[in-house]
Amino acid sequence: QVQLVESGGGLVQAGGSLRLSCAASGRTFSSNGMGWFRQAPGKEREFVAAISWNGGNTYYADSVKGRFTISRDNAKNTVTLQMNSLKPEDTAVYFCARRSFYSGGYVLNEDYDSWGQGTQVTVSS
């Protein structure tokens, strides 16, 4: 079993930056891909970014490409989402997730088997 705990959310003005972190417990962290998702009020949870087990491959939603950067530190069991040039439409609860070994992809909710509790990001205009 793995536990995922997000931190770093908050209130920021449009154009600003935030850095989200996800701390993972458990020995399987370095063997799994990791992802970030977000859910805005009244909307479905959507893919934001993902990273392969060794950091060699990264994936981004079109809406955040060029503004967000995902990275990981397997020695510290952490995955980070650096968010720059934030927009009001980025406002959502952001979730960290562990990709399942049996998954064939990175962008679907079903590709992940463990989730954090989420951290709120609010971008004011």
CSV table of N, CA and C in Angstrom, one decimal:
chain,number,residue,atom,x,y,z
A,1,GLN,N,0.8,-1.2,0.0
A,1,GLN,CA,0.0,0.0,0.0
A,1,GLN,C,0.9,1.2,0.0
A,2,VAL,N,0.5,2.3,-0.7
A,2,VAL,CA,1.2,3.5,-0.8
A,2,VAL,C,0.3,4.6,-0.3
A,3,GLN,N,0.9,5.6,0.4
A,3,GLN,CA,0.2,6.8,0.8
A,3,GLN,C,0.8,8.0,0.1
A,4,LEU,N,-0.1,8.8,-0.4
A,4,LEU,CA,0.4,10.0,-1.2
A,4,LEU,C,-0.2,11.2,-0.5
A,5,VAL,N,0.7,12.2,-0.2
A,5,VAL,CA,0.3,13.4,0.5
A,5,VAL,C,0.8,14.6,-0.3
A,6,GLU,N,-0.2,15.4,-0.8
A,6,GLU,CA,0.1,16.6,-1.6
A,6,GLU,C,0.3,17.8,-0.7
A,7,SER,N,1.1,18.7,-1.1
A,7,SER,CA,1.2,20.0,-0.4
A,7,SER,C,1.6,21.1,-1.4
A,8,GLY,N,1.5,22.3,-1.0
A,8,GLY,CA,2.0,23.4,-1.9
A,8,GLY,C,0.9,24.2,-2.5
A,9,GLY,N,-0.4,23.8,-2.4
A,9,GLY,CA,-1.5,24.6,-2.9
A,9,GLY,C,-1.6,25.9,-2.2
A,10,GLY,N,-2.5,26.8,-2.8
A,10,GLY,CA,-2.7,28.0,-2.2
A,10,GLY,C,-3.4,29.0,-3.2
A,11,LEU,N,-3.4,30.3,-2.8
A,11,LEU,CA,-4.0,31.3,-3.6
A,11,LEU,C,-2.9,32.1,-4.3
A,12,VAL,N,-3.1,32.3,-5.6
A,12,VAL,CA,-2.1,33.1,-6.3
A,12,VAL,C,-2.8,33.9,-7.4
A,13,GLN,N,-2.2,35.0,-7.7
A,13,GLN,CA,-2.7,35.9,-8.8
A,13,GLN,C,-2.4,35.3,-10.2
A,14,ALA,N,-3.2,35.6,-11.1
A,14,ALA,CA,-2.9,35.2,-12.5
A,14,ALA,C,-1.6,35.6,-12.9
A,15,GLY,N,-0.8,34.7,-13.6
A,15,GLY,CA,0.5,35.0,-14.0
A,15,GLY,C,1.6,34.6,-13.0
A,16,GLY,N,1.1,34.2,-11.8
A,16,GLY,CA,2.0,33.8,-10.8
A,16,GLY,C,2.4,32.3,-10.9
A,17,SER,N,3.1,31.8,-9.9
A,17,SER,CA,3.6,30.4,-9.9
A,17,SER,C,3.3,29.8,-8.5
A,18,LEU,N,3.2,28.4,-8.6
A,18,LEU,CA,3.1,27.6,-7.4
A,18,LEU,C,3.8,26.3,-7.7
A,19,ARG,N,4.3,25.7,-6.6
A,19,ARG,CA,5.0,24.4,-6.8
A,19,ARG,C,4.3,23.4,-5.9
A,20,LEU,N,3.8,22.4,-6.5
A,20,LEU,CA,3.1,21.3,-5.7
A,20,LEU,C,4.1,20.2,-5.5
A,21,SER,N,4.0,19.6,-4.3
A,21,SER,CA,4.8,18.4,-4.0
A,21,SER,C,3.9,17.3,-3.6
A,22,CYS,N,4.3,16.1,-3.9
A,22,CYS,CA,3.6,14.9,-3.5
A,22,CYS,C,4.6,14.0,-2.8
A,23,ALA,N,4.4,13.7,-1.6
A,23,ALA,CA,5.3,12.8,-0.8
A,23,ALA,C,4.7,11.4,-0.8
A,24,ALA,N,5.4,10.4,-1.1
A,24,ALA,CA,4.9,9.0,-1.2
A,24,ALA,C,5.6,8.1,-0.2
A,25,SER,N,4.8,7.3,0.5
A,25,SER,CA,5.4,6.3,1.3
A,25,SER,C,5.3,4.9,0.6
A,26,GLY,N,6.2,4.0,1.0
A,26,GLY,CA,6.1,2.7,0.4
A,26,GLY,C,7.3,2.4,-0.6
A,27,ARG,N,7.6,1.2,-0.7
A,27,ARG,CA,8.8,0.8,-1.4
A,27,ARG,C,8.6,0.8,-2.9
A,28,THR,N,7.4,0.9,-3.4
A,28,THR,CA,7.2,0.8,-4.8
A,28,THR,C,7.2,2.1,-5.6
A,29,PHE,N,7.5,3.2,-4.9
A,29,PHE,CA,7.4,4.5,-5.5
A,29,PHE,C,8.3,4.5,-6.7
A,30,SER,N,9.5,4.1,-6.6
A,30,SER,CA,10.5,4.3,-7.7
A,30,SER,C,10.2,3.4,-8.9
A,31,SER,N,9.3,2.4,-8.7
A,31,SER,CA,9.0,1.5,-9.8
A,31,SER,C,7.8,1.9,-10.6
A,32,ASN,N,7.1,2.9,-10.2
A,32,ASN,CA,5.8,3.3,-10.8
A,32,ASN,C,5.9,4.7,-11.4
A,33,GLY,N,5.2,4.8,-12.6
A,33,GLY,CA,4.9,6.2,-13.1
A,33,GLY,C,4.0,6.9,-12.1
A,34,MET,N,4.1,8.3,-12.2
A,34,MET,CA,3.3,9.1,-11.3
A,34,MET,C,2.6,10.2,-12.1
A,35,GLY,N,1.4,10.6,-11.6
A,35,GLY,CA,0.7,11.6,-12.4
A,35,GLY,C,0.1,12.7,-11.5
A,36,TRP,N,-0.3,13.8,-12.1
A,36,TRP,CA,-1.1,14.8,-11.5
A,36,TRP,C,-2.4,15.0,-12.2
A,37,PHE,N,-3.5,15.1,-11.5
A,37,PHE,CA,-4.8,15.4,-12.1
A,37,PHE,C,-5.4,16.6,-11.3
A,38,ARG,N,-6.4,17.1,-11.9
A,38,ARG,CA,-7.1,18.2,-11.2
A,38,ARG,C,-8.6,18.1,-11.4
A,39,GLN,N,-9.3,18.7,-10.5
A,39,GLN,CA,-10.8,18.7,-10.6
A,39,GLN,C,-11.3,20.0,-10.2
A,40,ALA,N,-12.0,20.7,-11.1
A,40,ALA,CA,-12.6,22.0,-10.8
A,40,ALA,C,-14.1,21.7,-10.4
A,41,PRO,N,-14.7,22.7,-9.7
A,41,PRO,CA,-16.0,22.5,-9.2
A,41,PRO,C,-17.0,22.2,-10.4
A,42,GLY,N,-17.8,21.1,-10.3
A,42,GLY,CA,-18.7,20.8,-11.3
A,42,GLY,C,-18.2,20.1,-12.5
A,43,LYS,N,-16.9,19.8,-12.5
A,43,LYS,CA,-16.2,19.2,-13.6
A,43,LYS,C,-15.6,17.8,-13.3
A,44,GLU,N,-15.4,17.1,-14.3
A,44,GLU,CA,-14.7,15.8,-14.1
A,44,GLU,C,-13.2,16.0,-13.7
A,45,ARG,N,-12.7,15.0,-13.1
A,45,ARG,CA,-11.2,15.0,-12.8
A,45,ARG,C,-10.5,14.8,-14.1
A,46,GLU,N,-9.5,15.7,-14.4
A,46,GLU,CA,-8.8,15.6,-15.7
A,46,GLU,C,-7.3,15.5,-15.5
A,47,PHE,N,-6.7,14.9,-16.5
A,47,PHE,CA,-5.2,14.7,-16.5
A,47,PHE,C,-4.5,16.0,-16.6
A,48,VAL,N,-3.4,16.2,-15.9
A,48,VAL,CA,-2.6,17.4,-16.0
A,48,VAL,C,-1.2,17.0,-16.5
A,49,ALA,N,-0.5,16.1,-15.8
A,49,ALA,CA,0.8,15.7,-16.2
A,49,ALA,C,1.2,14.4,-15.6
A,50,ALA,N,2.2,13.7,-16.2
A,50,ALA,CA,2.6,12.4,-15.7
A,50,ALA,C,4.1,12.3,-16.1
A,51,ILE,N,4.7,11.3,-15.3
A,51,ILE,CA,6.1,11.1,-15.5
A,51,ILE,C,6.4,9.6,-15.3
A,52,SER,N,7.3,9.0,-16.1
A,52,SER,CA,7.6,7.6,-16.1
A,52,SER,C,8.4,7.3,-14.8
A,53,TRP,N,8.6,6.0,-14.5
A,53,TRP,CA,9.2,5.6,-13.3
A,53,TRP,C,10.6,6.2,-13.1
A,54,ASN,N,11.3,6.4,-14.1
A,54,ASN,CA,12.7,6.9,-14.0
A,54,ASN,C,12.8,8.3,-14.4
A,55,GLY,N,11.7,9.0,-14.7
A,55,GLY,CA,11.8,10.4,-15.1
A,55,GLY,C,12.1,10.6,-16.6
A,56,GLY,N,12.3,9.5,-17.3
A,56,GLY,CA,12.8,9.6,-18.7
A,56,GLY,C,11.7,10.1,-19.7
A,57,ASN,N,10.5,10.0,-19.3
A,57,ASN,CA,9.4,10.4,-20.2
A,57,ASN,C,8.4,11.2,-19.4
A,58,THR,N,7.9,12.3,-19.9
A,58,THR,CA,6.9,13.1,-19.3
A,58,THR,C,5.8,13.4,-20.3
A,59,TYR,N,4.6,13.6,-19.8
A,59,TYR,CA,3.4,13.8,-20.6
A,59,TYR,C,2.6,15.0,-20.0
A,60,TYR,N,2.0,15.8,-20.8
A,60,TYR,CA,1.3,16.9,-20.4
A,60,TYR,C,0.0,17.1,-21.1
A,61,ALA,N,-1.0,17.6,-20.4
A,61,ALA,CA,-2.2,18.0,-21.1
A,61,ALA,C,-1.9,19.2,-22.0
A,62,ASP,N,-2.6,19.4,-23.1
A,62,ASP,CA,-2.4,20.5,-24.0
A,62,ASP,C,-2.6,21.8,-23.2
A,63,SER,N,-3.5,21.9,-22.3
A,63,SER,CA,-3.8,23.1,-21.6
A,63,SER,C,-2.7,23.6,-20.7
A,64,VAL,N,-1.8,22.8,-20.3
A,64,VAL,CA,-0.7,23.2,-19.4
A,64,VAL,C,0.7,23.1,-20.1
A,65,LYS,N,0.8,22.6,-21.2
A,65,LYS,CA,2.1,22.4,-21.9
A,65,LYS,C,2.8,23.7,-22.1
A,66,GLY,N,4.1,23.7,-21.7
A,66,GLY,CA,4.8,25.0,-21.7
A,66,GLY,C,4.7,25.8,-20.5
A,67,ARG,N,3.8,25.5,-19.6
A,67,ARG,CA,3.6,26.3,-18.4
A,67,ARG,C,3.9,25.4,-17.1
A,68,PHE,N,3.6,24.2,-17.2
A,68,PHE,CA,3.8,23.3,-16.0
A,68,PHE,C,5.0,22.3,-16.3
A,69,THR,N,5.7,21.9,-15.3
A,69,THR,CA,6.8,20.9,-15.4
A,69,THR,C,6.6,19.9,-14.3
A,70,ILE,N,6.6,18.7,-14.6
A,70,ILE,CA,6.6,17.6,-13.7
A,70,ILE,C,8.0,17.0,-13.5
A,71,SER,N,8.4,16.7,-12.3
A,71,SER,CA,9.7,16.0,-12.0
A,71,SER,C,9.5,15.1,-10.9
A,72,ARG,N,10.5,14.3,-10.6
A,72,ARG,CA,10.5,13.4,-9.5
A,72,ARG,C,11.9,13.2,-8.9
A,73,ASP,N,11.9,12.8,-7.7
A,73,ASP,CA,13.2,12.5,-7.0
A,73,ASP,C,12.9,11.2,-6.3
A,74,ASN,N,13.4,10.1,-6.9
A,74,ASN,CA,13.2,8.8,-6.3
A,74,ASN,C,13.9,8.5,-5.0
A,75,ALA,N,15.0,9.2,-4.8
A,75,ALA,CA,15.7,9.1,-3.6
A,75,ALA,C,14.9,9.7,-2.4
A,76,LYS,N,14.1,10.7,-2.7
A,76,LYS,CA,13.3,11.3,-1.7
A,76,LYS,C,11.8,10.9,-1.7
A,77,ASN,N,11.4,10.0,-2.7
A,77,ASN,CA,10.0,9.6,-2.8
A,77,ASN,C,9.1,10.8,-3.0
A,78,THR,N,9.5,11.7,-3.9
A,78,THR,CA,8.6,12.8,-4.1
A,78,THR,C,8.5,13.1,-5.6
A,79,VAL,N,7.3,13.6,-6.0
A,79,VAL,CA,7.0,14.1,-7.3
A,79,VAL,C,6.5,15.5,-7.2
A,80,THR,N,7.0,16.4,-8.1
A,80,THR,CA,6.7,17.8,-8.0
A,80,THR,C,6.1,18.3,-9.3
A,81,LEU,N,5.2,19.3,-9.1
A,81,LEU,CA,4.6,19.9,-10.3
A,81,LEU,C,4.8,21.4,-10.1
A,82,GLN,N,5.7,21.9,-11.0
A,82,GLN,CA,6.0,23.4,-11.0
A,82,GLN,C,5.0,24.0,-12.0
A,83,MET,N,4.2,25.0,-11.5
A,83,MET,CA,3.2,25.6,-12.3
A,83,MET,C,3.5,27.1,-12.4
A,84,ASN,N,3.8,27.5,-13.7
A,84,ASN,CA,4.1,28.9,-14.0
A,84,ASN,C,3.0,29.5,-14.8
A,85,SER,N,3.0,30.8,-14.9
A,85,SER,CA,2.0,31.5,-15.8
A,85,SER,C,0.6,31.0,-15.5
A,86,LEU,N,0.3,31.0,-14.2
A,86,LEU,CA,-1.0,30.4,-13.9
A,86,LEU,C,-2.2,31.3,-14.4
A,87,LYS,N,-3.3,30.6,-14.7
A,87,LYS,CA,-4.5,31.3,-15.2
A,87,LYS,C,-5.7,30.9,-14.3
A,88,PRO,N,-6.7,31.8,-14.3
A,88,PRO,CA,-7.9,31.5,-13.5
A,88,PRO,C,-8.4,30.1,-13.8
A,89,GLU,N,-8.4,29.7,-15.0
A,89,GLU,CA,-8.9,28.4,-15.3
A,89,GLU,C,-8.1,27.2,-14.8
A,90,ASP,N,-6.9,27.5,-14.2
A,90,ASP,CA,-6.2,26.4,-13.5
A,90,ASP,C,-6.7,26.1,-12.1
A,91,THR,N,-7.6,26.9,-11.7
A,91,THR,CA,-8.2,26.8,-10.3
A,91,THR,C,-8.9,25.4,-10.2
A,92,ALA,N,-8.5,24.6,-9.2
A,92,ALA,CA,-9.0,23.3,-9.1
A,92,ALA,C,-8.3,22.6,-7.8
A,93,VAL,N,-8.8,21.5,-7.5
A,93,VAL,CA,-8.1,20.6,-6.5
A,93,VAL,C,-7.2,19.8,-7.3
A,94,TYR,N,-5.9,19.7,-6.9
A,94,TYR,CA,-4.9,19.0,-7.6
A,94,TYR,C,-4.6,17.7,-6.8
A,95,PHE,N,-4.6,16.6,-7.6
A,95,PHE,CA,-4.4,15.3,-7.0
A,95,PHE,C,-3.1,14.6,-7.6
A,96,CYS,N,-2.4,14.0,-6.7
A,96,CYS,CA,-1.2,13.2,-7.1
A,96,CYS,C,-1.7,11.7,-7.1
A,97,ALA,N,-1.2,11.0,-8.1
A,97,ALA,CA,-1.6,9.6,-8.3
A,97,ALA,C,-0.5,8.7,-8.7
A,98,ARG,N,-0.6,7.4,-8.3
A,98,ARG,CA,0.4,6.4,-8.7
A,98,ARG,C,-0.1,5.6,-9.8
A,99,ARG,N,0.7,5.5,-10.9
A,99,ARG,CA,0.2,4.7,-12.0
A,99,ARG,C,0.3,3.2,-11.7
A,100,SER,N,-0.7,2.5,-12.1
A,100,SER,CA,-0.7,1.0,-11.9
A,100,SER,C,0.3,0.3,-12.8
A,101,PHE,N,0.9,-0.7,-12.3
A,101,PHE,CA,1.8,-1.6,-13.1
A,101,PHE,C,1.1,-2.1,-14.3
A,102,TYR,N,-0.2,-2.3,-14.3
A,102,TYR,CA,-1.0,-3.0,-15.3
A,102,TYR,C,-1.6,-2.0,-16.3
A,103,SER,N,-1.3,-0.7,-16.1
A,103,SER,CA,-1.8,0.3,-17.0
A,103,SER,C,-1.1,0.3,-18.4
A,104,GLY,N,-1.9,0.7,-19.4
A,104,GLY,CA,-1.3,0.8,-20.7
A,104,GLY,C,-1.1,2.2,-21.1
A,105,GLY,N,-1.4,3.2,-20.2
A,105,GLY,CA,-1.3,4.6,-20.6
A,105,GLY,C,-1.0,5.4,-19.4
A,106,TYR,N,-1.1,6.7,-19.6
A,106,TYR,CA,-0.8,7.7,-18.5
A,106,TYR,C,-1.9,8.7,-18.3
A,107,VAL,N,-2.9,8.9,-19.1
A,107,VAL,CA,-3.7,10.0,-19.1
A,107,VAL,C,-5.1,9.8,-18.6
A,108,LEU,N,-5.5,8.5,-18.3
A,108,LEU,CA,-6.8,8.2,-17.8
A,108,LEU,C,-6.8,8.0,-16.3
A,109,ASN,N,-7.9,8.3,-15.7
A,109,ASN,CA,-8.1,8.1,-14.2
A,109,ASN,C,-7.8,6.6,-14.0
A,110,GLU,N,-8.3,5.7,-14.9
A,110,GLU,CA,-8.2,4.3,-14.7
A,110,GLU,C,-6.8,3.8,-14.8
A,111,ASP,N,-5.9,4.6,-15.2
A,111,ASP,CA,-4.5,4.2,-15.3
A,111,ASP,C,-3.8,4.2,-14.0
A,112,TYR,N,-4.4,4.7,-12.9
A,112,TYR,CA,-3.8,5.0,-11.6
A,112,TYR,C,-4.6,4.2,-10.5
A,113,ASP,N,-3.8,3.7,-9.6
A,113,ASP,CA,-4.5,2.9,-8.5
A,113,ASP,C,-4.4,3.4,-7.1
A,114,SER,N,-3.7,4.5,-6.9
A,114,SER,CA,-3.6,5.2,-5.6
A,114,SER,C,-3.6,6.7,-5.8
A,115,TRP,N,-4.4,7.3,-4.9
A,115,TRP,CA,-4.6,8.8,-5.0
A,115,TRP,C,-4.3,9.5,-3.7
A,116,GLY,N,-3.8,10.7,-3.8
A,116,GLY,CA,-3.7,11.5,-2.6
A,116,GLY,C,-5.1,12.2,-2.3
A,117,GLN,N,-5.1,13.0,-1.2
A,117,GLN,CA,-6.3,13.6,-0.8
A,117,GLN,C,-6.6,14.9,-1.6
A,118,GLY,N,-5.6,15.5,-2.2
A,118,GLY,CA,-5.7,16.7,-3.0
A,118,GLY,C,-5.3,17.9,-2.3
A,119,THR,N,-4.9,18.9,-3.1
A,119,THR,CA,-4.6,20.2,-2.5
A,119,THR,C,-5.2,21.3,-3.4
A,120,GLN,N,-5.8,22.3,-2.8
A,120,GLN,CA,-6.5,23.4,-3.5
A,120,GLN,C,-5.6,24.4,-4.1
A,121,VAL,N,-5.8,24.7,-5.4
A,121,VAL,CA,-5.1,25.8,-6.1
A,121,VAL,C,-6.1,26.7,-6.6
A,122,THR,N,-6.0,28.0,-6.2
A,122,THR,CA,-6.9,29.0,-6.6
A,122,THR,C,-6.1,30.2,-7.3
A,123,VAL,N,-6.5,30.5,-8.5
A,123,VAL,CA,-5.8,31.5,-9.2
A,123,VAL,C,-6.8,32.7,-9.4
A,124,SER,N,-6.5,33.8,-8.9
A,124,SER,CA,-7.4,35.0,-9.0
A,124,SER,C,-7.0,35.8,-10.2
A,125,SER,N,-8.0,36.4,-10.8
A,125,SER,CA,-7.8,37.2,-12.0
A,125,SER,C,-7.5,38.7,-11.7
